[in-house]
Amino acid sequence: QRTQNQQHQRRVQSGNLSDSFPSGDEDNTFTGNVDNEINGNWISAPTGSIHEARLKAKVKRRLRKNSSRDSGRGDSLSDTGDVVRSVVPPTSPKGKLLNRRSRMGKGRGLPKKGGAGGKGVWGTPGQVYDEDKVDVKDPNYDAEQENCVYETVVLPLDEETFEKTVTPIVQEYFEHGDANEVAELLAELNLGSMRGDVPMLAVSLALEAKASHRELTSCLLSELCGCVLTAADVEASFHKLLKELPDLVLDTPGAPQMLGQFIARAVADNILPKSFIDGYKGRVDCEYARAALDRAAVLLRMSRWTGLRIDSLWGSGGGQRPVNQLIKEVNLLLKEYLLSGDTVEAERCLRELEVPHFHHEFVYEAVIMVLESKGNRTLQMILQLLKSLCASTVITVDQLRRGFERVYVDMADLSIDVPCAYSLLEKFVEQSFDTGVIDKKLRDLCPCRGRKRFISEGDGGRLKLSSY
């Protein structure tokens, strides 16, 4: 009980002490020792240090509140109650990566090396590096290297590499026909001693190709002579071709005649001297070489006496010929077939035209010829030819359909010249369907001429008026 009385007296004294001061006068100095409680702890401190203890507690609470927002800052509290910002490195790994300030506690807090430091940095923005000056006192210095000029060295092609490199170039040329591109590709290669084999390789590939490819080869030789090849290279290539004719004949039986045409075309294009053929007179033992030279001599004499154009010796490619010329050749082909009846020869001639995109014109002209002939013989021969060409896939289904549809569209004009065109067309279309040349859908598209009724079928046979 005595102890309880003492505690009660202490509480009364502290209450009286707090009542003796008005609010806001807590900063006044104390004249004695006072017991007080700070943050739940009873301390006994001098009267002048109570205010400092309260300020310290207030700062600590503020630091604990902001610790989650600013965990990377190393703020601390000094003994005098002031906040001190230390240079402790940030605890966050991400903060360490993003902080480019010096961690040594020195400097003004600017980025290291003026922003030019760090991984993947090549200096400050806008900095231009000059060429390093040669140090004469360098032990590795060599005076002879100052005036050196470095160039890319391309090794010359050997025989095996030459064939593997140049063959795709020539084959691509057969597709696009751009001689300038071939000249640029060959200029990038170090042909060396194999330069004279370029015409030989091109002619050898053209012998096994189409007539349009042989025409492209002749144009290529004429374009390359002077920029990539010399006249001596072309002449040396034809000498080698004449020597290798026995081997070329094994793959291409018509090689002597075609090589003779190449020689005549080269002489006409002025890339071979006119004395090339005369130099072989009386000195040729190979019968194939003799046949090639004779063919070239005959063509040159014909061009001199009869005006034969050697520049069009191979003819022009299928897509390069005008449409009117192609139509004339198609009509001539059909007329020759009706006279000879040779389906194989007609198929070969159609292939040599090299116009698969124009075969619908062949079908169109063939059907028109059936309508104009009005005979059963022409109908049967044309039907047999179309069946053979469709079976050998020379004429595709799409080209056949386009040819028939063109006839269907022009029937109104054709019936003016051929009054019975509709009946003949129905007959031909029906037989084409029976033999499997066309399908049912194409047969159903065939137009039929509506019959004109002069007598009404529902009026008891009465005649219609002329104004009807």
CSV table of C-alpha atoms in Angstrom, one decimal:
chain,number,residue,atom,x,y,z
A,1,GLN,CA,0.0,0.0,0.0
A,2,ARG,CA,2.9,2.3,0.7
A,3,THR,CA,4.3,1.6,-2.7
A,4,GLN,CA,1.0,2.4,-4.4
A,5,ASN,CA,0.8,5.7,-2.6
A,6,GLN,CA,4.3,6.7,-3.8
A,7,GLN,CA,3.4,5.9,-7.4
A,8,HIS,CA,0.2,7.9,-7.1
A,9,GLN,CA,2.1,10.9,-5.8
A,10,ARG,CA,4.5,10.8,-8.8
A,11,ARG,CA,1.6,10.8,-11.2
A,12,VAL,CA,0.0,13.7,-9.5
A,13,GLN,CA,3.3,15.6,-9.6
A,14,SER,CA,3.8,15.0,-13.4
A,15,GLY,CA,0.2,16.0,-14.0
A,16,ASN,CA,0.6,19.3,-12.1
A,17,LEU,CA,3.8,19.9,-14.0
A,18,SER,CA,2.2,19.5,-17.4
A,19,ASP,CA,-0.8,21.7,-16.3
A,20,SER,CA,1.5,24.5,-15.3
A,21,PHE,CA,2.6,25.1,-18.9
A,22,PRO,CA,0.3,26.3,-21.6
A,23,SER,CA,0.1,24.5,-25.0
A,24,GLY,CA,3.0,25.5,-27.3
A,25,ASP,CA,5.4,26.3,-24.4
A,26,GLU,CA,7.1,23.0,-24.5
A,27,ASP,CA,10.3,24.5,-25.8
A,28,ASN,CA,11.0,26.3,-22.5
A,29,THR,CA,13.9,25.2,-20.5
A,30,PHE,CA,13.6,23.2,-17.3
A,31,THR,CA,15.2,24.0,-14.1
A,32,GLY,CA,15.4,20.6,-12.6
A,33,ASN,CA,15.5,16.9,-13.2
A,34,VAL,CA,12.2,15.6,-14.6
A,35,ASP,CA,11.2,12.1,-15.3
A,36,ASN,CA,9.4,11.7,-18.7
A,37,GLU,CA,8.4,9.0,-21.1
A,38,ILE,CA,9.5,8.9,-24.8
A,39,ASN,CA,8.2,6.3,-27.1
A,40,GLY,CA,6.8,4.2,-24.1
A,41,ASN,CA,10.2,4.2,-22.3
A,42,TRP,CA,10.6,6.1,-19.0
A,43,ILE,CA,13.9,8.0,-19.0
A,44,SER,CA,15.5,10.4,-16.6
A,45,ALA,CA,17.1,13.2,-18.5
A,46,PRO,CA,18.1,16.8,-17.9
A,47,THR,CA,15.5,19.4,-18.6
A,48,GLY,CA,17.4,20.7,-21.7
A,49,SER,CA,17.6,17.4,-23.5
A,50,ILE,CA,13.9,16.4,-23.5
A,51,HIS,CA,13.3,18.5,-26.6
A,52,GLU,CA,16.2,16.9,-28.4
A,53,ALA,CA,15.0,13.4,-27.6
A,54,ARG,CA,11.6,14.2,-29.0
A,55,LEU,CA,13.1,15.6,-32.2
A,56,LYS,CA,15.2,12.5,-32.6
A,57,ALA,CA,12.1,10.3,-32.2
A,58,LYS,CA,10.2,12.3,-34.7
A,59,VAL,CA,13.0,12.0,-37.3
A,60,LYS,CA,13.3,8.3,-36.7
A,61,ARG,CA,9.5,7.9,-37.3
A,62,ARG,CA,9.8,9.8,-40.6
A,63,LEU,CA,12.8,7.7,-41.7
A,64,ARG,CA,10.9,4.5,-41.0
A,65,LYS,CA,7.9,5.8,-43.0
A,66,ASN,CA,10.0,6.7,-46.0
A,67,SER,CA,12.2,3.7,-46.0
A,68,SER,CA,10.1,1.7,-48.4
A,69,ARG,CA,10.0,4.7,-50.9
A,70,ASP,CA,13.7,5.6,-50.7
A,71,SER,CA,15.5,2.4,-49.7
A,72,GLY,CA,18.5,3.2,-51.8
A,73,ARG,CA,19.4,6.4,-49.9
A,74,GLY,CA,21.8,6.1,-47.0
A,75,ASP,CA,20.3,8.8,-44.8
A,76,SER,CA,21.2,8.6,-41.1
A,77,LEU,CA,20.8,10.8,-38.0
A,78,SER,CA,23.7,12.5,-36.4
A,79,ASP,CA,24.2,13.0,-32.7
A,80,THR,CA,23.0,16.6,-32.9
A,81,GLY,CA,19.7,15.5,-34.6
A,82,ASP,CA,20.6,16.6,-38.2
A,83,VAL,CA,19.9,14.3,-41.1
A,84,VAL,CA,23.1,13.2,-42.7
A,85,ARG,CA,23.1,11.8,-46.3
A,86,SER,CA,25.8,9.1,-46.5
A,87,VAL,CA,27.4,7.8,-49.7
A,88,VAL,CA,26.5,4.1,-48.9
A,89,PRO,CA,25.9,2.3,-52.3
A,90,PRO,CA,22.3,1.6,-53.0
A,91,THR,CA,21.0,-1.7,-51.9
A,92,SER,CA,18.8,-2.4,-54.9
A,93,PRO,CA,20.7,-4.2,-57.8
A,94,LYS,CA,18.6,-2.3,-60.3
A,95,GLY,CA,19.5,0.9,-58.7
A,96,LYS,CA,23.2,0.0,-58.9
A,97,LEU,CA,22.9,-0.6,-62.6
A,98,LEU,CA,21.1,2.6,-63.3
A,99,ASN,CA,23.2,4.8,-61.1
A,100,ARG,CA,26.1,6.1,-63.1
A,101,ARG,CA,27.5,8.4,-60.4
A,102,SER,CA,30.8,7.8,-58.9
A,103,ARG,CA,30.7,5.4,-55.9
A,104,MET,CA,34.0,6.6,-54.4
A,105,GLY,CA,32.4,9.5,-52.7
A,106,LYS,CA,34.4,12.0,-54.8
A,107,GLY,CA,33.4,14.4,-57.5
A,108,ARG,CA,30.2,16.4,-58.0
A,109,GLY,CA,27.9,13.5,-58.6
A,110,LEU,CA,28.3,13.7,-62.4
A,111,PRO,CA,28.4,10.6,-64.6
A,112,LYS,CA,31.7,8.8,-64.8
A,113,LYS,CA,34.0,9.8,-67.6
A,114,GLY,CA,31.5,12.4,-68.8
A,115,GLY,CA,29.0,9.8,-69.8
A,116,ALA,CA,31.5,8.0,-72.0
A,117,GLY,CA,32.2,5.1,-69.7
A,118,GLY,CA,30.4,1.8,-69.2
A,119,LYS,CA,29.8,-1.3,-71.1
A,120,GLY,CA,29.0,-0.9,-74.8
A,121,VAL,CA,29.9,2.8,-74.8
A,122,TRP,CA,32.1,4.1,-77.6
A,123,GLY,CA,32.7,7.6,-76.3
A,124,THR,CA,30.6,10.7,-75.8
A,125,PRO,CA,27.8,11.5,-78.2
A,126,GLY,CA,29.1,13.2,-81.3
A,127,GLN,CA,32.7,12.3,-80.8
A,128,VAL,CA,34.6,11.5,-84.0
A,129,TYR,CA,37.8,9.4,-83.8
A,130,ASP,CA,40.6,10.5,-86.0
A,131,GLU,CA,43.1,8.1,-87.6
A,132,ASP,CA,45.8,6.9,-85.4
A,133,LYS,CA,49.1,8.6,-86.2
A,134,VAL,CA,52.0,6.4,-86.9
A,135,ASP,CA,54.6,6.5,-84.2
A,136,VAL,CA,58.1,6.4,-85.7
A,137,LYS,CA,59.6,5.3,-82.4
A,138,ASP,CA,57.3,2.3,-82.2
A,139,PRO,CA,59.5,-0.9,-82.3
A,140,ASN,CA,57.0,-2.4,-84.8
A,141,TYR,CA,57.2,0.6,-87.1
A,142,ASP,CA,58.0,-0.3,-90.7
A,143,ALA,CA,58.6,2.6,-93.1
A,144,GLU,CA,57.7,0.5,-96.1
A,145,GLN,CA,54.1,0.0,-94.9
A,146,GLU,CA,53.2,3.7,-95.1
A,147,ASN,CA,52.7,3.8,-98.8
A,148,CYS,CA,51.1,0.3,-99.1
A,149,VAL,CA,47.8,0.0,-101.0
A,150,TYR,CA,45.6,-3.0,-99.9
A,151,GLU,CA,43.4,-4.6,-102.5
A,152,THR,CA,41.2,-7.7,-102.6
A,153,VAL,CA,42.9,-10.5,-104.5
A,154,VAL,CA,40.6,-12.9,-106.4
A,155,LEU,CA,42.3,-16.2,-107.3
A,156,PRO,CA,42.1,-17.3,-110.9
A,157,LEU,CA,39.6,-20.0,-111.7
A,158,ASP,CA,40.8,-23.5,-112.5
A,159,GLU,CA,39.0,-25.7,-115.0
A,160,GLU,CA,36.7,-27.4,-112.5
A,161,THR,CA,35.8,-24.2,-110.7
A,162,PHE,CA,35.3,-22.4,-114.0
A,163,GLU,CA,32.6,-24.8,-115.2
A,164,LYS,CA,30.8,-24.8,-111.9
A,165,THR,CA,30.8,-21.0,-111.7
A,166,VAL,CA,30.1,-20.0,-115.3
A,167,THR,CA,27.5,-22.7,-116.2
A,168,PRO,CA,24.8,-21.4,-113.8
A,169,ILE,CA,25.4,-17.9,-115.2
A,170,VAL,CA,24.8,-19.0,-118.8
A,171,GLN,CA,21.7,-21.0,-117.8
A,172,GLU,CA,20.2,-18.1,-116.0
A,173,TYR,CA,20.9,-15.9,-119.0
A,174,PHE,CA,18.7,-18.3,-121.1
A,175,GLU,CA,15.9,-17.4,-118.7
A,176,HIS,CA,16.2,-13.6,-118.5
A,177,GLY,CA,18.2,-12.7,-121.6
A,178,ASP,CA,20.1,-9.8,-120.1
A,179,ALA,CA,23.6,-9.8,-121.6
A,180,ASN,CA,24.7,-6.8,-119.4
A,181,GLU,CA,24.1,-8.8,-116.3
A,182,VAL,CA,26.3,-11.7,-117.6
A,183,ALA,CA,29.0,-9.2,-118.5
A,184,GLU,CA,29.0,-7.8,-114.9
A,185,LEU,CA,29.1,-11.2,-113.3
A,186,LEU,CA,32.0,-12.3,-115.5
A,187,ALA,CA,33.9,-9.1,-114.9
A,188,GLU,CA,33.9,-9.9,-111.2
A,189,LEU,CA,35.6,-13.2,-111.8
A,190,ASN,CA,39.3,-13.7,-112.3
A,191,LEU,CA,39.0,-15.8,-115.4
A,192,GLY,CA,42.7,-15.8,-116.2
A,193,SER,CA,43.6,-18.4,-118.8
A,194,MET,CA,40.0,-19.7,-118.9
A,195,ARG,CA,38.7,-16.5,-120.5
A,196,GLY,CA,38.8,-18.1,-124.0
A,197,ASP,CA,36.6,-21.0,-122.8
A,198,VAL,CA,33.6,-18.8,-122.1
A,199,PRO,CA,32.3,-18.8,-125.7
A,200,MET,CA,33.0,-22.5,-125.9
A,201,LEU,CA,30.9,-23.3,-122.8
A,202,ALA,CA,28.1,-21.1,-124.0
A,203,VAL,CA,27.9,-22.7,-127.4
A,204,SER,CA,28.1,-26.2,-125.9
A,205,LEU,CA,25.1,-25.5,-123.7
A,206,ALA,CA,23.2,-23.9,-126.5
A,207,LEU,CA,23.6,-26.9,-128.8
A,208,GLU,CA,21.4,-28.9,-126.3
A,209,ALA,CA,18.9,-26.1,-125.9
A,210,LYS,CA,16.2,-24.6,-128.0
A,211,ALA,CA,16.5,-22.4,-131.1
A,212,SER,CA,15.6,-19.3,-129.1
A,213,HIS,CA,18.5,-20.1,-126.7
A,214,ARG,CA,20.9,-20.4,-129.6
A,215,GLU,CA,19.8,-17.0,-130.8
A,216,LEU,CA,20.4,-15.6,-127.3
A,217,THR,CA,23.9,-17.2,-127.3
A,218,SER,CA,24.8,-15.6,-130.6
A,219,CYS,CA,23.7,-12.2,-129.1
A,220,LEU,CA,25.7,-12.9,-125.9
A,221,LEU,CA,28.9,-13.5,-127.8
A,222,SER,CA,28.4,-10.3,-129.8
A,223,GLU,CA,27.9,-8.3,-126.6
A,224,LEU,CA,30.8,-9.8,-124.6
A,225,CYS,CA,33.3,-9.4,-127.4
A,226,GLY,CA,35.1,-6.1,-126.6
A,227,CYS,CA,34.2,-5.7,-123.0
A,228,VAL,CA,34.9,-9.1,-121.5
A,229,LEU,CA,36.3,-11.1,-124.4
A,230,THR,CA,38.6,-10.3,-127.3
A,231,ALA,CA,38.4,-11.4,-130.9
A,232,ALA,CA,41.3,-13.8,-130.2
A,233,ASP,CA,39.4,-15.4,-127.4
A,234,VAL,CA,36.3,-16.0,-129.6
A,235,GLU,CA,38.5,-17.4,-132.4
A,236,ALA,CA,40.3,-19.8,-130.0
A,237,SER,CA,37.0,-21.0,-128.7
A,238,PHE,CA,35.7,-22.0,-132.2
A,239,HIS,CA,38.9,-23.8,-132.9
A,240,LYS,CA,38.4,-25.9,-129.8
A,241,LEU,CA,34.8,-26.5,-130.7
A,242,LEU,CA,35.8,-27.8,-134.2
A,243,LYS,CA,38.3,-30.2,-132.5
A,244,GLU,CA,35.6,-31.5,-130.0
A,245,LEU,CA,32.9,-32.0,-132.6
A,246,PRO,CA,33.2,-35.9,-132.5
A,247,ASP,CA,32.3,-35.8,-128.8
A,248,LEU,CA,29.5,-33.2,-129.2
A,249,VAL,CA,27.9,-35.3,-131.9
A,250,LEU,CA,27.3,-38.1,-129.4
A,251,ASP,CA,24.9,-35.9,-127.4
A,252,THR,CA,23.7,-33.7,-130.3
A,253,PRO,CA,23.6,-35.4,-133.7
A,254,GLY,CA,22.9,-32.1,-135.4
A,255,ALA,CA,25.9,-30.4,-133.8
A,256,PRO,CA,27.9,-29.9,-137.1
A,257,GLN,CA,25.2,-28.0,-138.9
A,258,MET,CA,24.4,-25.9,-135.8
A,259,LEU,CA,28.1,-25.1,-135.2
A,260,GLY,CA,28.4,-24.0,-138.8
A,261,GLN,CA,25.5,-21.6,-138.3
A,262,PHE,CA,27.2,-20.3,-135.1
A,263,ILE,CA,30.4,-19.7,-137.2
A,264,ALA,CA,28.4,-17.9,-140.0
A,265,ARG,CA,26.6,-15.8,-137.4
A,266,ALA,CA,29.9,-14.8,-135.7
A,267,VAL,CA,31.4,-13.8,-139.0
A,268,ALA,CA,28.3,-11.7,-139.8
A,269,ASP,CA,28.5,-10.0,-136.4
A,270,ASN,CA,32.3,-9.2,-137.0
A,271,ILE,CA,33.5,-11.1,-134.0
A,272,LEU,CA,35.2,-13.7,-136.2
A,273,PRO,CA,37.5,-12.8,-139.1
A,274,LYS,CA,36.4,-13.7,-142.6
A,275,SER,CA,39.6,-15.6,-143.1
A,276,PHE,CA,38.6,-18.1,-140.3
A,277,ILE,CA,36.9,-20.5,-142.8
A,278,ASP,CA,39.6,-20.1,-145.5
A,279,GLY,CA,42.3,-21.0,-143.1
A,280,TYR,CA,40.9,-24.6,-142.8
A,281,LYS,CA,40.7,-25.3,-146.6
A,282,GLY,CA,42.6,-28.5,-147.4
A,283,ARG,CA,43.6,-29.1,-143.7
A,284,VAL,CA,40.5,-30.7,-142.2
A,285,ASP,CA,40.5,-34.4,-141.7
A,286,CYS,CA,37.4,-34.7,-139.4
A,287,GLU,CA,34.2,-35.2,-141.4
A,288,TYR,CA,32.2,-33.4,-138.8
A,289,ALA,CA,34.4,-30.3,-138.8
A,290,ARG,CA,34.3,-30.3,-142.6
A,291,ALA,CA,30.5,-30.4,-142.5
A,292,ALA,CA,30.4,-27.5,-140.1
A,293,LEU,CA,32.7,-25.4,-142.2
A,294,ASP,CA,30.8,-26.2,-145.4
A,295,ARG,CA,27.6,-25.2,-143.7
A,296,ALA,CA,29.1,-21.8,-142.6
A,297,ALA,CA,30.5,-21.1,-146.1
A,298,VAL,CA,27.2,-21.9,-147.8
A,299,LEU,CA,25.3,-19.5,-145.5
A,300,LEU,CA,27.8,-16.7,-146.1
A,301,ARG,CA,27.6,-17.1,-149.9
A,302,MET,CA,23.8,-17.1,-149.7
A,303,SER,CA,23.8,-13.9,-147.6
A,304,ARG,CA,26.1,-12.3,-150.2
A,305,TRP,CA,24.2,-13.4,-153.3
A,306,THR,CA,20.6,-13.9,-152.3
A,307,GLY,CA,20.5,-11.4,-149.4
A,308,LEU,CA,19.8,-14.0,-146.7
A,309,ARG,CA,19.7,-12.4,-143.3
A,310,ILE,CA,22.1,-14.3,-141.1
A,311,ASP,CA,21.1,-12.2,-138.1
A,312,SER,CA,17.8,-13.9,-138.0
A,313,LEU,CA,19.2,-17.4,-138.7
A,314,TRP,CA,18.0,-18.9,-135.5
A,315,GLY,CA,14.7,-17.0,-135.6
A,316,SER,CA,13.4,-15.0,-132.8
A,317,GLY,CA,12.0,-16.4,-129.5
A,318,GLY,CA,8.4,-17.4,-129.2
A,319,GLY,CA,7.4,-14.5,-127.0
A,320,GLN,CA,9.4,-12.0,-129.0
A,321,ARG,CA,7.7,-12.5,-132.3
A,322,PRO,CA,4.7,-10.3,-133.2
A,323,VAL,CA,1.2,-11.8,-132.9
A,324,ASN,CA,0.4,-11.5,-136.6
A,325,GLN,CA,3.4,-13.6,-137.5
A,326,LEU,CA,2.5,-16.2,-134.9
A,327,ILE,CA,-1.1,-16.4,-136.4
A,328,LYS,CA,0.3,-16.9,-139.9
A,329,GLU,CA,2.6,-19.7,-138.7
A,330,VAL,CA,-0.3,-21.4,-136.9
A,331,ASN,CA,-2.4,-21.3,-140.1
A,332,LEU,CA,0.5,-22.6,-142.1
A,333,LEU,CA,1.0,-25.4,-139.7
A,334,LEU,CA,-2.7,-26.5,-139.8
A,335,LYS,CA,-2.8,-26.4,-143.6
A,336,GLU,CA,0.4,-28.5,-143.9
A,337,TYR,CA,-1.2,-31.0,-141.5
A,338,LEU,CA,-4.4,-31.3,-143.5
A,339,LEU,CA,-2.3,-32.1,-146.6
A,340,SER,CA,0.1,-34.6,-144.9
A,341,GLY,CA,-1.9,-35.9,-142.0
A,342,ASP,CA,1.3,-36.4,-140.0
A,343,THR,CA,0.3,-35.8,-136.4
A,344,VAL,CA,3.9,-36.2,-135.1
A,345,GLU,CA,5.3,-33.6,-137.4
A,346,ALA,CA,2.5,-31.2,-136.5
A,347,GLU,CA,3.3,-31.7,-132.8
A,348,ARG,CA,7.0,-31.1,-133.4
A,349,CYS,CA,6.3,-27.9,-135.3
A,350,LEU,CA,4.0,-26.6,-132.6
A,351,ARG,CA,6.7,-27.3,-130.0
A,352,GLU,CA,9.2,-25.4,-132.0
A,353,LEU,CA,7.0,-22.3,-132.0
A,354,GLU,CA,7.8,-22.1,-128.2
A,355,VAL,CA,4.6,-20.3,-127.4
A,356,PRO,CA,2.7,-22.4,-124.9
A,357,HIS,CA,0.8,-19.3,-123.7
A,358,PHE,CA,-0.5,-18.9,-127.3
A,359,HIS,CA,-1.8,-22.4,-127.9
A,360,HIS,CA,-5.4,-21.1,-127.5
A,361,GLU,CA,-4.9,-19.4,-130.8
A,362,PHE,CA,-4.0,-22.8,-132.4
A,363,VAL,CA,-7.3,-24.3,-131.0
A,364,TYR,CA,-9.3,-21.4,-132.2
A,365,GLU,CA,-7.9,-21.5,-135.7
A,366,ALA,CA,-8.4,-25.3,-135.8
A,367,VAL,CA,-12.1,-25.0,-134.9
A,368,ILE,CA,-12.6,-22.1,-137.4
A,369,MET,CA,-11.1,-24.3,-140.1
A,370,VAL,CA,-13.6,-27.1,-139.3
A,371,LEU,CA,-16.5,-24.7,-139.6
A,372,GLU,CA,-15.3,-23.1,-142.9
A,373,SER,CA,-14.5,-26.5,-144.6
A,374,LYS,CA,-18.0,-27.9,-144.1
A,375,GLY,CA,-16.5,-31.4,-144.7
A,376,ASN,CA,-16.3,-34.5,-142.6
A,377,ARG,CA,-12.7,-35.2,-143.4
A,378,THR,CA,-11.4,-31.9,-142.0
A,379,LEU,CA,-13.5,-32.4,-138.9
A,380,GLN,CA,-12.1,-35.9,-138.2
A,381,MET,CA,-8.5,-34.9,-138.9
A,382,ILE,CA,-8.7,-31.8,-136.6
A,383,LEU,CA,-10.4,-33.9,-133.9
A,384,GLN,CA,-7.6,-36.5,-134.1
A,385,LEU,CA,-4.9,-33.8,-133.9
A,386,LEU,CA,-6.5,-32.1,-130.8
A,387,LYS,CA,-6.9,-35.5,-129.1
A,388,SER,CA,-3.2,-36.3,-129.7
A,389,LEU,CA,-2.0,-32.9,-128.5
A,390,CYS,CA,-4.1,-33.1,-125.4
A,391,ALA,CA,-2.9,-36.6,-124.6
A,392,SER,CA,0.7,-35.5,-124.9
A,393,THR,CA,0.0,-32.4,-122.8
A,394,VAL,CA,1.4,-30.1,-125.5
A,395,ILE,CA,-1.9,-28.2,-125.2
A,396,THR,CA,-3.1,-27.8,-121.7
A,397,VAL,CA,-6.7,-27.9,-120.5
A,398,ASP,CA,-6.7,-24.2,-119.8
A,399,GLN,CA,-5.5,-23.3,-123.4
A,400,LEU,CA,-8.1,-25.8,-124.9
A,401,ARG,CA,-10.9,-24.2,-122.9
A,402,ARG,CA,-9.9,-20.7,-123.9
A,403,GLY,CA,-9.8,-21.6,-127.5
A,404,PHE,CA,-13.3,-23.1,-127.5
A,405,GLU,CA,-14.7,-20.2,-125.5
A,406,ARG,CA,-13.3,-17.7,-128.0
A,407,VAL,CA,-15.2,-19.6,-130.7
A,408,TYR,CA,-18.4,-19.5,-128.7
A,409,VAL,CA,-18.1,-15.8,-128.3
A,410,ASP,CA,-17.5,-15.1,-132.1
A,411,MET,CA,-20.3,-17.4,-133.3
A,412,ALA,CA,-22.6,-14.5,-134.1
A,413,ASP,CA,-20.0,-13.0,-136.5
A,414,LEU,CA,-19.0,-16.4,-137.9
A,415,SER,CA,-22.6,-17.4,-138.7
A,416,ILE,CA,-22.7,-14.4,-141.2
A,417,ASP,CA,-20.0,-16.0,-143.4
A,418,VAL,CA,-21.0,-19.6,-142.6
A,419,PRO,CA,-24.8,-19.9,-142.2
A,420,CYS,CA,-24.7,-23.5,-141.0
A,421,ALA,CA,-21.9,-22.7,-138.4
A,422,TYR,CA,-24.1,-23.4,-135.4
A,423,SER,CA,-25.0,-26.9,-136.6
A,424,LEU,CA,-21.4,-27.7,-137.5
A,425,LEU,CA,-20.2,-26.5,-134.2
A,426,GLU,CA,-22.7,-28.6,-132.3
A,427,LYS,CA,-21.6,-31.6,-134.2
A,428,PHE,CA,-17.9,-31.0,-133.6
A,429,VAL,CA,-18.4,-30.2,-129.9
A,430,GLU,CA,-20.5,-33.4,-129.4
A,431,GLN,CA,-17.8,-35.6,-131.1
A,432,SER,CA,-15.1,-33.8,-129.1
A,433,PHE,CA,-16.9,-34.7,-125.9
A,434,ASP,CA,-17.4,-38.3,-127.0
A,435,THR,CA,-13.7,-38.7,-127.7
A,436,GLY,CA,-12.7,-37.1,-124.4
A,437,VAL,CA,-11.2,-33.9,-125.7
A,438,ILE,CA,-13.4,-31.6,-123.8
A,439,ASP,CA,-15.5,-32.1,-120.6
A,440,LYS,CA,-19.2,-31.8,-120.0
A,441,LYS,CA,-19.0,-28.3,-118.6
A,442,LEU,CA,-17.4,-27.0,-121.8
A,443,ARG,CA,-19.8,-28.9,-124.0
A,444,ASP,CA,-22.8,-27.3,-122.2
A,445,LEU,CA,-21.4,-23.9,-122.9
A,446,CYS,CA,-21.8,-24.4,-126.6
A,447,PRO,CA,-24.3,-21.9,-128.1
A,448,CYS,CA,-27.2,-23.0,-130.2
A,449,ARG,CA,-29.1,-20.8,-132.6
A,450,GLY,CA,-32.8,-20.4,-131.7
A,451,ARG,CA,-35.1,-21.5,-134.5
A,452,LYS,CA,-37.5,-18.8,-135.8
A,453,ARG,CA,-41.2,-19.9,-135.6
A,454,PHE,CA,-43.3,-18.6,-138.5
A,455,ILE,CA,-46.4,-20.6,-137.3
A,456,SER,CA,-47.6,-20.4,-133.7
A,457,GLU,CA,-47.6,-23.8,-132.1
A,458,GLY,CA,-50.4,-22.9,-129.6
A,459,ASP,CA,-52.8,-21.0,-131.9
A,460,GLY,CA,-54.1,-23.9,-134.0
A,461,GLY,CA,-51.5,-23.5,-136.8
A,462,ARG,CA,-52.5,-19.9,-137.7
A,463,LEU,CA,-49.8,-17.9,-139.5
A,464,LYS,CA,-48.2,-15.0,-137.6
A,465,LEU,CA,-48.4,-11.5,-138.9
A,466,SER,CA,-45.4,-10.1,-140.7
A,467,SER,CA,-45.2,-7.4,-138.1
A,468,TYR,CA,-44.7,-10.0,-135.3
